[in-house]
Amino acid sequence: MPETKPDFDPRFDPRFQPGYDPAVHAESEHRPRHSSAQMSAERDSGTERDSGAEQDARSSVPVFDAEHLAHGGALDQQEHETPDAAKTPPRSEAALLLRNPFLWIILVLSVALLVWSWTSYESAVATSTNLFSSSFGDDEQTQAEYTKSQFILGFAPFCIAVGLLALSGIGFFAAATWRRDQVAAR
Amino acid sequence: MTSRISRRALVVTVVGVLLLVGGAVFVSQGLAQRYVGAHSSLTVHQQPHPNDLNEYTYYSFSGGNGLTIDDNITYIMDDIVALTLADAEASGSFQVPHLDVYVQEHGVVAVSGEMPNFWKLASGGVARPWAPHAYMIPAFAGGTVTFAGLFWLATRWHLTASAHRREIDETPL
């Protein structure tokens, strides 16, 4: 009796297609299929390909075995490994620290606070001394000078404290980042 | 991919900035109000002071040096304004008490009401040590909250950037 070979769809495993007989097609069942590349190569080397167009169409479609599709199979591993291989190496913590825009904002603001407080406090003391030692006019200019000088005299110490705290915070942030980097390197 | 900017930290930063600006405007307006109030709180009476007044002699030009009250009343008033301003600053108040000033012919000035702390002016109004006042709290808290929000943003940015392909939960840090 001549062996009847049904037309299996080459895209899928013959074991799950109608007409598959384990006794007849057992050979193909035990054929190892390790990867889609191997299988493609096998298909390309096969002699049962009818035409070149059909061959191109089939080779463009990957064929997988059931075990490859299962969780933890070759396909699953490939799917997880490909992005890891393609990803860029992670930047170091120190490099990220220098790229952090908010840390730069804090640094600039705290330094500006310190400089402004220190310089303006001295000028405010001089202005206030002049105001209190000379005639107190009721004009707009004197009022503006008084308001500005008293404002600075009141807030400059606070600004110095806040600026120093912010700079200390940046120092602690850098220290924590360095510590994190060291722990990750171990 | 988790956003590198935490919305909650952004809200905290904005609230801090608003508190800071609001507190600064409040203090600035209060200082201006104090200045205007000090000038408008003096009422000069060209008459002898009442007998029941707890008088305070501020200036006396009875030494015969040629000075008269009319020539120096403005100067005296300015000094009293400076005293009341320094006194209000020392007490941390934007309100200046009302004072009645009685100017007598022979150069004696009597002041009614609560006496300014006259003797503080002897060492200069600004020579006092700095002291915090309650009206500074909103602006100070605003600045602190602003920096706290910025640090929160910086931490979130750093953690998100350093965790490649790792999801970070949305709970605040």
mmCIF file of C-alpha atoms in Angstrom:
data_model
loop_
_atom_site.group_PDB
_atom_site.id
_atom_site.type_symbol
_atom_site.label_atom_id
_atom_site.label_comp_id
_atom_site.label_asym_id
_atom_site.label_seq_id
_atom_site.Cartn_x
_atom_site.Cartn_y
_atom_site.Cartn_z
ATOM 1 C CA MET A 1 0.000 0.000 0.000
ATOM 2 C CA PRO A 2 1.497 3.256 -1.066
ATOM 3 C CA GLU A 3 2.072 5.804 1.685
ATOM 4 C CA THR A 4 -0.451 8.568 1.500
ATOM 5 C CA LYS A 5 0.878 11.881 2.573
ATOM 6 C CA PRO A 6 -1.747 14.439 3.237
ATOM 7 C CA ASP A 7 -0.991 18.006 2.487
ATOM 8 C CA PHE A 8 0.148 19.338 5.795
ATOM 9 C CA ASP A 9 0.304 23.030 6.193
ATOM 10 C CA PRO A 10 4.030 23.624 6.568
ATOM 11 C CA ARG A 11 3.440 26.555 8.896
ATOM 12 C CA PHE A 12 2.190 24.337 11.704
ATOM 13 C CA ASP A 13 3.205 21.182 13.410
ATOM 14 C CA PRO A 14 1.822 18.160 11.472
ATOM 15 C CA ARG A 15 0.899 16.451 14.736
ATOM 16 C CA PHE A 16 -1.888 18.927 15.216
ATOM 17 C CA GLN A 17 -3.232 18.782 11.707
ATOM 18 C CA PRO A 18 -5.959 16.519 10.373
ATOM 19 C CA GLY A 19 -4.750 13.400 8.674
ATOM 20 C CA TYR A 20 -1.703 12.960 10.865
ATOM 21 C CA ASP A 21 -1.015 9.335 11.711
ATOM 22 C CA PRO A 22 1.698 8.723 14.308
ATOM 23 C CA ALA A 23 2.437 5.294 12.867
ATOM 24 C CA VAL A 24 2.999 6.702 9.432
ATOM 25 C CA HIS A 25 4.450 10.085 10.174
ATOM 26 C CA ALA A 26 6.334 9.161 13.353
ATOM 27 C CA GLU A 27 9.617 9.881 11.698
ATOM 28 C CA SER A 28 8.798 13.468 11.243
ATOM 29 C CA GLU A 29 7.541 13.633 14.818
ATOM 30 C CA HIS A 30 10.915 12.660 16.252
ATOM 31 C CA ARG A 31 12.798 14.961 14.027
ATOM 32 C CA PRO A 32 14.501 17.480 16.251
ATOM 33 C CA ARG A 33 13.537 21.052 15.712
ATOM 34 C CA HIS A 34 15.707 23.267 17.843
ATOM 35 C CA SER A 35 15.188 26.606 16.388
ATOM 36 C CA SER A 36 13.313 28.407 13.762
ATOM 37 C CA ALA A 37 16.553 29.106 11.918
ATOM 38 C CA GLN A 38 17.352 25.430 11.762
ATOM 39 C CA MET A 39 13.903 24.621 10.603
ATOM 40 C CA SER A 40 14.035 27.247 7.954
ATOM 41 C CA ALA A 41 17.299 25.840 6.735
ATOM 42 C CA GLU A 42 15.795 22.385 6.605
ATOM 43 C CA ARG A 43 12.856 23.639 4.693
ATOM 44 C CA ASP A 44 15.078 25.489 2.284
ATOM 45 C CA SER A 45 17.060 22.347 1.612
ATOM 46 C CA GLY A 46 13.965 20.203 1.089
ATOM 47 C CA THR A 47 13.152 18.811 -2.283
ATOM 48 C CA GLU A 48 9.403 18.845 -1.892
ATOM 49 C CA ARG A 49 9.164 22.508 -2.592
ATOM 50 C CA ASP A 50 7.173 23.020 -5.693
ATOM 51 C CA SER A 51 7.973 26.487 -6.811
ATOM 52 C CA GLY A 52 10.253 29.316 -5.925
ATOM 53 C CA ALA A 53 7.428 31.653 -5.011
ATOM 54 C CA GLU A 54 5.889 29.136 -2.672
ATOM 55 C CA GLN A 55 9.272 28.528 -1.117
ATOM 56 C CA ASP A 56 9.790 32.211 -0.451
ATOM 57 C CA ALA A 57 6.363 32.477 1.102
ATOM 58 C CA ARG A 58 6.990 29.561 3.383
ATOM 59 C CA SER A 59 10.458 30.637 4.420
ATOM 60 C CA SER A 60 9.168 34.012 5.471
ATOM 61 C CA VAL A 61 6.819 32.405 7.999
ATOM 62 C CA PRO A 62 8.528 30.969 11.081
ATOM 63 C CA VAL A 63 7.531 27.465 12.094
ATOM 64 C CA PHE A 64 7.608 26.443 15.727
ATOM 65 C CA ASP A 65 7.065 23.273 17.581
ATOM 66 C CA ALA A 66 4.609 23.073 20.435
ATOM 67 C CA GLU A 67 7.335 22.758 23.018
ATOM 68 C CA HIS A 68 8.930 25.886 21.681
ATOM 69 C CA LEU A 69 5.721 27.781 22.180
ATOM 70 C CA ALA A 70 5.249 26.537 25.743
ATOM 71 C CA HIS A 71 6.134 28.708 28.715
ATOM 72 C CA GLY A 72 9.862 28.604 29.251
ATOM 73 C CA GLY A 73 10.489 27.202 25.803
ATOM 74 C CA ALA A 74 13.044 28.254 23.276
ATOM 75 C CA LEU A 75 10.802 30.946 21.894
ATOM 76 C CA ASP A 76 10.086 32.307 25.312
ATOM 77 C CA GLN A 77 13.784 32.446 26.125
ATOM 78 C CA GLN A 78 14.518 34.091 22.801
ATOM 79 C CA GLU A 79 11.870 36.679 23.457
ATOM 80 C CA HIS A 80 13.415 37.563 26.785
ATOM 81 C CA GLU A 81 16.976 37.491 25.639
ATOM 82 C CA THR A 82 16.675 39.593 22.533
ATOM 83 C CA PRO A 83 15.822 42.931 24.242
ATOM 84 C CA ASP A 84 18.502 42.382 26.872
ATOM 85 C CA ALA A 85 21.073 41.898 24.201
ATOM 86 C CA ALA A 86 19.879 44.938 22.300
ATOM 87 C CA LYS A 87 19.598 47.267 25.229
ATOM 88 C CA THR A 88 22.212 49.848 25.919
ATOM 89 C CA PRO A 89 24.381 49.285 28.942
ATOM 90 C CA PRO A 90 22.904 51.075 31.970
ATOM 91 C CA ARG A 91 24.480 54.347 32.942
ATOM 92 C CA SER A 92 26.305 54.564 36.218
ATOM 93 C CA GLU A 93 24.643 56.264 39.159
ATOM 94 C CA ALA A 94 27.177 59.075 39.144
ATOM 95 C CA ALA A 95 26.467 59.821 35.488
ATOM 96 C CA LEU A 96 22.753 59.915 36.234
ATOM 97 C CA LEU A 97 23.435 62.267 39.120
ATOM 98 C CA LEU A 98 25.042 64.758 36.762
ATOM 99 C CA ARG A 99 22.177 64.395 34.294
ATOM 100 C CA ASN A 100 19.477 65.031 36.893
ATOM 101 C CA PRO A 101 17.907 68.394 35.938
ATOM 102 C CA PHE A 102 16.184 68.892 39.280
ATOM 103 C CA LEU A 103 19.438 68.578 41.180
ATOM 104 C CA TRP A 104 20.894 71.314 38.989
ATOM 105 C CA ILE A 105 17.860 73.480 39.707
ATOM 106 C CA ILE A 106 18.293 72.943 43.448
ATOM 107 C CA LEU A 107 22.001 73.683 43.213
ATOM 108 C CA VAL A 108 21.523 76.915 41.272
ATOM 109 C CA LEU A 109 18.674 78.074 43.531
ATOM 110 C CA SER A 110 20.540 77.361 46.758
ATOM 111 C CA VAL A 111 23.744 79.073 45.586
ATOM 112 C CA ALA A 112 21.710 82.051 44.347
ATOM 113 C CA LEU A 113 19.929 82.220 47.695
ATOM 114 C CA LEU A 114 23.202 82.229 49.593
ATOM 115 C CA VAL A 115 24.819 84.866 47.387
ATOM 116 C CA TRP A 116 21.732 87.083 47.373
ATOM 117 C CA SER A 117 21.258 86.820 51.125
ATOM 118 C CA TRP A 118 24.859 87.583 51.931
ATOM 119 C CA THR A 119 25.242 90.562 49.616
ATOM 120 C CA SER A 120 21.811 92.070 50.145
ATOM 121 C CA TYR A 121 22.003 91.790 53.922
ATOM 122 C CA GLU A 122 25.003 94.060 54.059
ATOM 123 C CA SER A 123 23.390 96.658 51.813
ATOM 124 C CA ALA A 124 20.140 96.407 53.788
ATOM 125 C CA VAL A 125 21.992 97.092 57.033
ATOM 126 C CA ALA A 126 23.575 100.183 55.486
ATOM 127 C CA THR A 127 20.254 101.385 54.070
ATOM 128 C CA SER A 128 18.420 100.832 57.335
ATOM 129 C CA THR A 129 21.112 102.633 59.304
ATOM 130 C CA ASN A 130 20.840 105.611 56.993
ATOM 131 C CA LEU A 131 17.074 105.619 57.241
ATOM 132 C CA PHE A 132 17.025 105.478 61.017
ATOM 133 C CA SER A 133 19.797 107.998 61.474
ATOM 134 C CA SER A 134 18.416 110.635 59.121
ATOM 135 C CA SER A 135 15.107 112.306 58.595
ATOM 136 C CA PHE A 136 12.280 109.891 57.960
ATOM 137 C CA GLY A 137 10.430 111.227 54.968
ATOM 138 C CA ASP A 138 6.927 110.276 54.017
ATOM 139 C CA ASP A 139 7.704 109.865 50.327
ATOM 140 C CA GLU A 140 7.375 106.799 48.166
ATOM 141 C CA GLN A 141 11.108 106.305 47.727
ATOM 142 C CA THR A 142 11.817 106.181 51.450
ATOM 143 C CA GLN A 143 8.900 103.858 51.969
ATOM 144 C CA ALA A 144 10.235 101.517 49.263
ATOM 145 C CA GLU A 145 13.713 101.606 50.787
ATOM 146 C CA TYR A 146 12.342 100.881 54.244
ATOM 147 C CA THR A 147 10.190 98.003 53.009
ATOM 148 C CA LYS A 148 13.007 96.463 51.004
ATOM 149 C CA SER A 149 15.598 96.784 53.731
ATOM 150 C CA GLN A 150 13.319 95.421 56.439
ATOM 151 C CA PHE A 151 12.259 92.579 54.173
ATOM 152 C CA ILE A 152 15.859 91.591 53.545
ATOM 153 C CA LEU A 153 16.846 92.013 57.172
ATOM 154 C CA GLY A 154 14.023 89.708 58.160
ATOM 155 C CA PHE A 155 14.414 87.025 55.517
ATOM 156 C CA ALA A 156 18.105 86.917 54.662
ATOM 157 C CA PRO A 157 19.015 84.722 57.657
ATOM 158 C CA PHE A 158 16.209 82.351 56.721
ATOM 159 C CA CYS A 159 17.425 82.252 53.124
ATOM 160 C CA ILE A 160 20.960 81.476 54.253
ATOM 161 C CA ALA A 161 19.659 78.636 56.407
ATOM 162 C CA VAL A 162 17.493 77.230 53.610
ATOM 163 C CA GLY A 163 20.326 77.536 51.076
ATOM 164 C CA LEU A 164 22.730 75.707 53.355
ATOM 165 C CA LEU A 165 20.115 73.019 54.013
ATOM 166 C CA ALA A 166 19.579 72.556 50.282
ATOM 167 C CA LEU A 167 23.305 72.258 49.636
ATOM 168 C CA SER A 168 23.530 69.712 52.445
ATOM 169 C CA GLY A 169 20.647 67.833 50.867
ATOM 170 C CA ILE A 170 22.510 67.647 47.567
ATOM 171 C CA GLY A 171 25.522 66.306 49.454
ATOM 172 C CA PHE A 172 23.394 63.632 51.102
ATOM 173 C CA PHE A 173 21.787 62.797 47.761
ATOM 174 C CA ALA A 174 25.201 62.326 46.177
ATOM 175 C CA ALA A 175 26.375 60.246 49.120
ATOM 176 C CA ALA A 176 23.318 58.007 48.932
ATOM 177 C CA THR A 177 23.823 57.586 45.191
ATOM 178 C CA TRP A 178 27.479 56.692 45.696
ATOM 179 C CA ARG A 179 26.493 54.212 48.380
ATOM 180 C CA ARG A 180 23.880 52.684 46.074
ATOM 181 C CA ASP A 181 26.462 52.390 43.329
ATOM 182 C CA GLN A 182 28.893 50.674 45.657
ATOM 183 C CA VAL A 183 26.286 48.183 46.851
ATOM 184 C CA ALA A 184 25.233 47.407 43.286
ATOM 185 C CA ALA A 185 28.848 46.848 42.267
ATOM 186 C CA ARG A 186 29.338 44.118 44.896
ATOM 187 C CA MET B 1 7.182 53.146 31.352
ATOM 188 C CA THR B 2 6.755 55.139 34.523
ATOM 189 C CA SER B 3 7.033 58.866 34.095
ATOM 190 C CA ARG B 4 10.179 60.451 35.416
ATOM 191 C CA ILE B 5 8.204 63.354 36.860
ATOM 192 C CA SER B 6 5.974 62.638 39.801
ATOM 193 C CA ARG B 7 2.730 64.532 39.613
ATOM 194 C CA ARG B 8 2.407 64.686 43.363
ATOM 195 C CA ALA B 9 5.907 66.088 43.753
ATOM 196 C CA LEU B 10 5.091 68.666 41.106
ATOM 197 C CA VAL B 11 1.980 69.694 43.015
ATOM 198 C CA VAL B 12 4.000 69.989 46.241
ATOM 199 C CA THR B 13 6.567 72.175 44.491
ATOM 200 C CA VAL B 14 3.904 74.445 43.021
ATOM 201 C CA VAL B 15 2.175 74.725 46.403
ATOM 202 C CA GLY B 16 5.509 75.648 47.964
ATOM 203 C CA VAL B 17 6.160 78.333 45.376
ATOM 204 C CA LEU B 18 2.672 79.771 45.868
ATOM 205 C CA LEU B 19 3.150 79.773 49.637
ATOM 206 C CA LEU B 20 6.534 81.447 49.244
ATOM 207 C CA VAL B 21 5.264 84.148 46.898
ATOM 208 C CA GLY B 22 2.129 84.693 48.960
ATOM 209 C CA GLY B 23 4.119 84.970 52.174
ATOM 210 C CA ALA B 24 6.594 87.389 50.609
ATOM 211 C CA VAL B 25 3.814 89.601 49.244
ATOM 212 C CA PHE B 26 2.042 89.534 52.613
ATOM 213 C CA VAL B 27 5.187 90.610 54.447
ATOM 214 C CA SER B 28 5.993 93.281 51.895
ATOM 215 C CA GLN B 29 2.513 94.756 52.155
ATOM 216 C CA GLY B 30 2.654 94.554 55.932
ATOM 217 C CA LEU B 31 5.934 96.441 56.052
ATOM 218 C CA ALA B 32 4.543 99.137 53.774
ATOM 219 C CA GLN B 33 1.442 99.338 55.950
ATOM 220 C CA ARG B 34 3.638 99.708 59.027
ATOM 221 C CA TYR B 35 5.556 102.546 57.436
ATOM 222 C CA VAL B 36 2.433 104.407 56.380
ATOM 223 C CA GLY B 37 0.808 103.711 59.730
ATOM 224 C CA ALA B 38 3.745 105.125 61.630
ATOM 225 C CA HIS B 39 3.444 108.401 59.782
ATOM 226 C CA SER B 40 -0.289 108.636 60.161
ATOM 227 C CA SER B 41 -0.401 107.531 63.750
ATOM 228 C CA LEU B 42 1.037 110.727 65.153
ATOM 229 C CA THR B 43 -1.252 113.548 66.075
ATOM 230 C CA VAL B 44 0.498 116.777 67.027
ATOM 231 C CA HIS B 45 -1.210 119.125 69.462
ATOM 232 C CA GLN B 46 0.258 122.584 69.852
ATOM 233 C CA GLN B 47 -0.988 122.899 73.409
ATOM 234 C CA PRO B 48 -0.068 121.883 76.919
ATOM 235 C CA HIS B 49 -0.695 118.244 77.631
ATOM 236 C CA PRO B 50 -3.617 117.233 79.852
ATOM 237 C CA ASN B 51 -2.840 116.943 83.492
ATOM 238 C CA ASP B 52 -3.838 113.290 83.722
ATOM 239 C CA LEU B 53 -1.510 112.317 80.899
ATOM 240 C CA ASN B 54 1.270 109.953 81.660
ATOM 241 C CA GLU B 55 3.625 112.331 79.995
ATOM 242 C CA TYR B 56 6.969 111.648 78.590
ATOM 243 C CA THR B 57 9.398 114.436 77.876
ATOM 244 C CA TYR B 58 11.170 113.680 74.737
ATOM 245 C CA TYR B 59 13.018 116.821 73.803
ATOM 246 C CA SER B 60 13.698 119.994 75.537
ATOM 247 C CA PHE B 61 15.222 123.034 73.936
ATOM 248 C CA SER B 62 15.286 125.171 76.992
ATOM 249 C CA GLY B 63 19.044 125.515 76.873
ATOM 250 C CA GLY B 64 18.866 128.756 74.933
ATOM 251 C CA ASN B 65 20.799 127.550 71.940
ATOM 252 C CA GLY B 66 18.536 129.384 69.540
ATOM 253 C CA LEU B 67 16.515 126.420 68.482
ATOM 254 C CA THR B 68 12.774 126.683 68.532
ATOM 255 C CA ILE B 69 10.088 124.072 68.366
ATOM 256 C CA ASP B 70 8.751 125.412 65.096
ATOM 257 C CA ASP B 71 12.078 124.832 63.385
ATOM 258 C CA ASN B 72 12.579 121.352 64.712
ATOM 259 C CA ILE B 73 9.118 119.862 65.063
ATOM 260 C CA THR B 74 9.516 117.923 61.803
ATOM 261 C CA TYR B 75 12.794 116.490 62.952
ATOM 262 C CA ILE B 76 11.268 115.467 66.252
ATOM 263 C CA MET B 77 8.329 113.843 64.563
ATOM 264 C CA ASP B 78 10.618 111.915 62.255
ATOM 265 C CA ASP B 79 12.529 110.626 65.226
ATOM 266 C CA ILE B 80 9.335 109.513 66.905
ATOM 267 C CA VAL B 81 8.312 107.761 63.702
ATOM 268 C CA ALA B 82 11.637 105.976 63.652
ATOM 269 C CA LEU B 83 11.108 104.969 67.252
ATOM 270 C CA THR B 84 7.656 103.586 66.625
ATOM 271 C CA LEU B 85 8.869 101.711 63.556
ATOM 272 C CA ALA B 86 11.763 100.180 65.459
ATOM 273 C CA ASP B 87 9.416 99.307 68.270
ATOM 274 C CA ALA B 88 6.925 97.644 65.919
ATOM 275 C CA GLU B 89 9.722 95.718 64.232
ATOM 276 C CA ALA B 90 11.010 94.514 67.576
ATOM 277 C CA SER B 91 7.568 93.298 68.552
ATOM 278 C CA GLY B 92 6.951 91.730 65.124
ATOM 279 C CA SER B 93 3.804 93.694 64.465
ATOM 280 C CA PHE B 94 2.604 95.517 61.371
ATOM 281 C CA GLN B 95 0.415 97.780 63.459
ATOM 282 C CA VAL B 96 1.732 100.987 64.957
ATOM 283 C CA PRO B 97 -0.063 102.363 68.014
ATOM 284 C CA HIS B 98 -1.609 105.792 67.830
ATOM 285 C CA LEU B 99 0.271 108.511 69.664
ATOM 286 C CA ASP B 100 -0.751 112.016 70.664
ATOM 287 C CA VAL B 101 2.163 114.430 70.791
ATOM 288 C CA TYR B 102 1.794 117.639 72.771
ATOM 289 C CA VAL B 103 4.183 120.400 71.902
ATOM 290 C CA GLN B 104 4.590 123.186 74.388
ATOM 291 C CA GLU B 105 5.942 126.577 73.783
ATOM 292 C CA HIS B 106 9.121 126.072 75.714
ATOM 293 C CA GLY B 107 10.180 123.000 73.857
ATOM 294 C CA VAL B 108 8.758 120.135 75.797
ATOM 295 C CA VAL B 109 7.104 117.312 73.889
ATOM 296 C CA ALA B 110 4.757 114.991 75.688
ATOM 297 C CA VAL B 111 3.532 111.761 74.165
ATOM 298 C CA SER B 112 0.390 109.975 75.155
ATOM 299 C CA GLY B 113 -0.466 106.349 74.804
ATOM 300 C CA GLU B 114 1.867 103.433 75.068
ATOM 301 C CA MET B 115 5.417 104.626 75.102
ATOM 302 C CA PRO B 116 7.725 103.440 72.388
ATOM 303 C CA ASN B 117 10.834 101.847 73.704
ATOM 304 C CA PHE B 118 12.830 105.031 73.343
ATOM 305 C CA TRP B 119 16.096 103.803 74.633
ATOM 306 C CA LYS B 120 16.485 101.193 71.937
ATOM 307 C CA LEU B 121 17.214 103.912 69.456
ATOM 308 C CA ALA B 122 20.280 104.930 71.377
ATOM 309 C CA SER B 123 22.179 101.965 69.971
ATOM 310 C CA GLY B 124 20.569 102.197 66.564
ATOM 311 C CA GLY B 125 17.383 100.626 65.365
ATOM 312 C CA VAL B 126 19.167 97.982 63.302
ATOM 313 C CA ALA B 127 21.742 97.081 65.912
ATOM 314 C CA ARG B 128 19.381 94.682 67.601
ATOM 315 C CA PRO B 129 20.030 90.987 67.089
ATOM 316 C CA TRP B 130 17.909 89.334 64.451
ATOM 317 C CA ALA B 131 14.817 87.669 65.778
ATOM 318 C CA PRO B 132 12.286 85.551 63.893
ATOM 319 C CA HIS B 133 8.678 86.702 63.861
ATOM 320 C CA ALA B 134 5.424 84.924 63.179
ATOM 321 C CA TYR B 135 4.797 86.760 59.912
ATOM 322 C CA MET B 136 7.890 85.130 58.423
ATOM 323 C CA ILE B 137 6.504 81.604 58.846
ATOM 324 C CA PRO B 138 4.449 81.337 55.604
ATOM 325 C CA ALA B 139 7.306 82.444 53.356
ATOM 326 C CA PHE B 140 9.823 80.275 55.188
ATOM 327 C CA ALA B 141 7.495 77.270 55.026
ATOM 328 C CA GLY B 142 6.906 77.969 51.335
ATOM 329 C CA GLY B 143 10.621 77.969 50.597
ATOM 330 C CA THR B 144 11.148 74.774 52.557
ATOM 331 C CA VAL B 145 8.226 73.029 50.856
ATOM 332 C CA THR B 146 9.513 74.163 47.461
ATOM 333 C CA PHE B 147 12.904 72.612 48.069
ATOM 334 C CA ALA B 148 11.274 69.476 49.462
ATOM 335 C CA GLY B 149 9.230 69.147 46.285
ATOM 336 C CA LEU B 150 12.327 69.677 44.155
ATOM 337 C CA PHE B 151 14.172 66.962 46.062
ATOM 338 C CA TRP B 152 11.191 64.679 45.600
ATOM 339 C CA LEU B 153 11.257 65.357 41.870
ATOM 340 C CA ALA B 154 15.003 64.752 41.744
ATOM 341 C CA THR B 155 14.714 61.457 43.611
ATOM 342 C CA ARG B 156 11.892 60.245 41.400
ATOM 343 C CA TRP B 157 13.805 61.213 38.272
ATOM 344 C CA HIS B 158 16.932 59.449 39.479
ATOM 345 C CA LEU B 159 15.197 56.228 40.511
ATOM 346 C CA THR B 160 13.214 56.039 37.298
ATOM 347 C CA ALA B 161 16.243 56.724 35.159
ATOM 348 C CA SER B 162 18.419 54.203 36.972
ATOM 349 C CA ALA B 163 15.867 51.370 36.851
ATOM 350 C CA HIS B 164 16.068 50.245 33.207
ATOM 351 C CA ARG B 165 12.950 48.433 32.045
ATOM 352 C CA ARG B 166 11.707 48.282 35.587
ATOM 353 C CA GLU B 167 8.301 49.502 36.546
ATOM 354 C CA ILE B 168 8.079 51.630 39.644
ATOM 355 C CA ASP B 169 4.849 51.721 41.533
ATOM 356 C CA GLU B 170 2.966 54.962 41.818
ATOM 357 C CA THR B 171 3.110 55.219 45.548
ATOM 358 C CA PRO B 172 4.875 58.365 46.693
ATOM 359 C CA LEU B 173 8.458 58.037 47.723
#
